[in-house]
């Protein structure tokens, strides 16, 4: 049985307000917050975020790292790499959200991310 998660901690609300302004959405639309610690050697494998999510807004903290993207083409993968600066934010919307997969190879220096997500179904 699913139960509602705890509310987003107050300490994250100013950050949520900033990414919401970047996305042009109400802060309350970002109903999930996820903080990830990447210790040296930790990364995240290729994936697209779950289809129930709509906008993914991320804040990159600590070290910079390659943020890799790929999408399948007839002849193989088309690839792109961003390098989000520490204390910068990014939005995954449109094709970067729906079509491209993303991953982060094992980091060399400690990094954190805080991601906020809106949901397609407001009831989720
Ligand atoms: O650490 C990041 O900036 C991305 C994290 C990520 O891809 C995710 O939480 O789905
Ligand atoms: Fe992701």
PDB file of N, CA and C in Angstrom, residues 8 16 20 24-32 54-55 116-120 122:
ATOM      1  N   UNK A   8       8.380  18.020   1.622  1.00  0.00           N
ATOM      2  CA  UNK A   8       9.738  18.484   1.296  1.00  0.00           C
ATOM      3  C   UNK A   8      10.249  19.341   2.465  1.00  0.00           C
ATOM      4  N   UNK A  16      13.856  25.274  -4.176  1.00  0.00           N
ATOM      5  CA  UNK A  16      12.727  24.906  -5.034  1.00  0.00           C
ATOM      6  C   UNK A  16      12.132  26.151  -5.689  1.00  0.00           C
ATOM      7  N   UNK A  20      11.876  26.668  -9.691  1.00  0.00           N
ATOM      8  CA  UNK A  20      10.528  26.875 -10.240  1.00  0.00           C
ATOM      9  C   UNK A  20      10.497  28.130 -11.093  1.00  0.00           C
ATOM     10  N   UNK A  24       9.566  28.482 -14.903  1.00  0.00           N
ATOM     11  CA  UNK A  24       8.327  29.206 -15.161  1.00  0.00           C
ATOM     12  C   UNK A  24       7.107  28.504 -14.609  1.00  0.00           C
ATOM     13  N   UNK A  25       7.271  27.808 -13.500  1.00  0.00           N
ATOM     14  CA  UNK A  25       6.155  27.086 -12.875  1.00  0.00           C
ATOM     15  C   UNK A  25       6.005  27.500 -11.417  1.00  0.00           C
ATOM     16  N   UNK A  26       4.849  27.196 -10.855  1.00  0.00           N
ATOM     17  CA  UNK A  26       4.650  27.443  -9.429  1.00  0.00           C
ATOM     18  C   UNK A  26       5.557  26.520  -8.620  1.00  0.00           C
ATOM     19  N   UNK A  27       6.158  27.037  -7.544  1.00  0.00           N
ATOM     20  CA  UNK A  27       6.992  26.160  -6.716  1.00  0.00           C
ATOM     21  C   UNK A  27       6.253  24.901  -6.253  1.00  0.00           C
ATOM     22  N   UNK A  28       4.974  25.042  -5.938  1.00  0.00           N
ATOM     23  CA  UNK A  28       4.215  23.900  -5.412  1.00  0.00           C
ATOM     24  C   UNK A  28       4.071  22.786  -6.442  1.00  0.00           C
ATOM     25  N   UNK A  29       4.276  23.111  -7.732  1.00  0.00           N
ATOM     26  CA  UNK A  29       4.173  22.072  -8.767  1.00  0.00           C
ATOM     27  C   UNK A  29       5.303  21.058  -8.631  1.00  0.00           C
ATOM     28  N   UNK A  30       6.403  21.474  -8.033  1.00  0.00           N
ATOM     29  CA  UNK A  30       7.534  20.551  -7.825  1.00  0.00           C
ATOM     30  C   UNK A  30       7.282  19.806  -6.524  1.00  0.00           C
ATOM     31  N   UNK A  31       6.715  18.624  -6.671  1.00  0.00           N
ATOM     32  CA  UNK A  31       6.177  17.902  -5.521  1.00  0.00           C
ATOM     33  C   UNK A  31       7.127  16.846  -4.982  1.00  0.00           C
ATOM     34  N   UNK A  32       8.259  16.674  -5.644  1.00  0.00           N
ATOM     35  CA  UNK A  32       9.240  15.685  -5.161  1.00  0.00           C
ATOM     36  C   UNK A  32      10.621  16.321  -5.154  1.00  0.00           C
ATOM     37  N   UNK A  54       7.261  14.974 -15.021  1.00  0.00           N
ATOM     38  CA  UNK A  54       7.169  15.856 -16.186  1.00  0.00           C
ATOM     39  C   UNK A  54       8.482  16.628 -16.311  1.00  0.00           C
ATOM     40  N   UNK A  55       8.646  17.670 -15.503  1.00  0.00           N
ATOM     41  CA  UNK A  55       9.881  18.461 -15.542  1.00  0.00           C
ATOM     42  C   UNK A  55      10.838  17.941 -14.471  1.00  0.00           C
ATOM     43  N   UNK A 116      14.332  18.324  -8.391  1.00  0.00           N
ATOM     44  CA  UNK A 116      12.915  18.552  -8.083  1.00  0.00           C
ATOM     45  C   UNK A 116      12.117  18.123  -9.310  1.00  0.00           C
ATOM     46  N   UNK A 117      10.972  17.503  -9.070  1.00  0.00           N
ATOM     47  CA  UNK A 117      10.176  16.983 -10.191  1.00  0.00           C
ATOM     48  C   UNK A 117       8.715  17.405 -10.095  1.00  0.00           C
ATOM     49  N   UNK A 118       8.144  17.754 -11.255  1.00  0.00           N
ATOM     50  CA  UNK A 118       6.695  17.893 -11.338  1.00  0.00           C
ATOM     51  C   UNK A 118       6.148  16.566 -11.867  1.00  0.00           C
ATOM     52  N   UNK A 119       4.851  16.370 -11.680  1.00  0.00           N
ATOM     53  CA  UNK A 119       4.217  15.129 -12.121  1.00  0.00           C
ATOM     54  C   UNK A 119       3.120  15.432 -13.119  1.00  0.00           C
ATOM     55  N   UNK A 120       2.964  14.537 -14.079  1.00  0.00           N
ATOM     56  CA  UNK A 120       1.927  14.745 -15.108  1.00  0.00           C
ATOM     57  C   UNK A 120       0.534  14.656 -14.492  1.00  0.00           C
ATOM     58  N   UNK A 122      -1.537  15.237 -11.343  1.00  0.00           N
ATOM     59  CA  UNK A 122      -1.383  15.975 -10.086  1.00  0.00           C
ATOM     60  C   UNK A 122      -1.733  15.121  -8.879  1.00  0.00           C
TER      61      UNK A 122
END
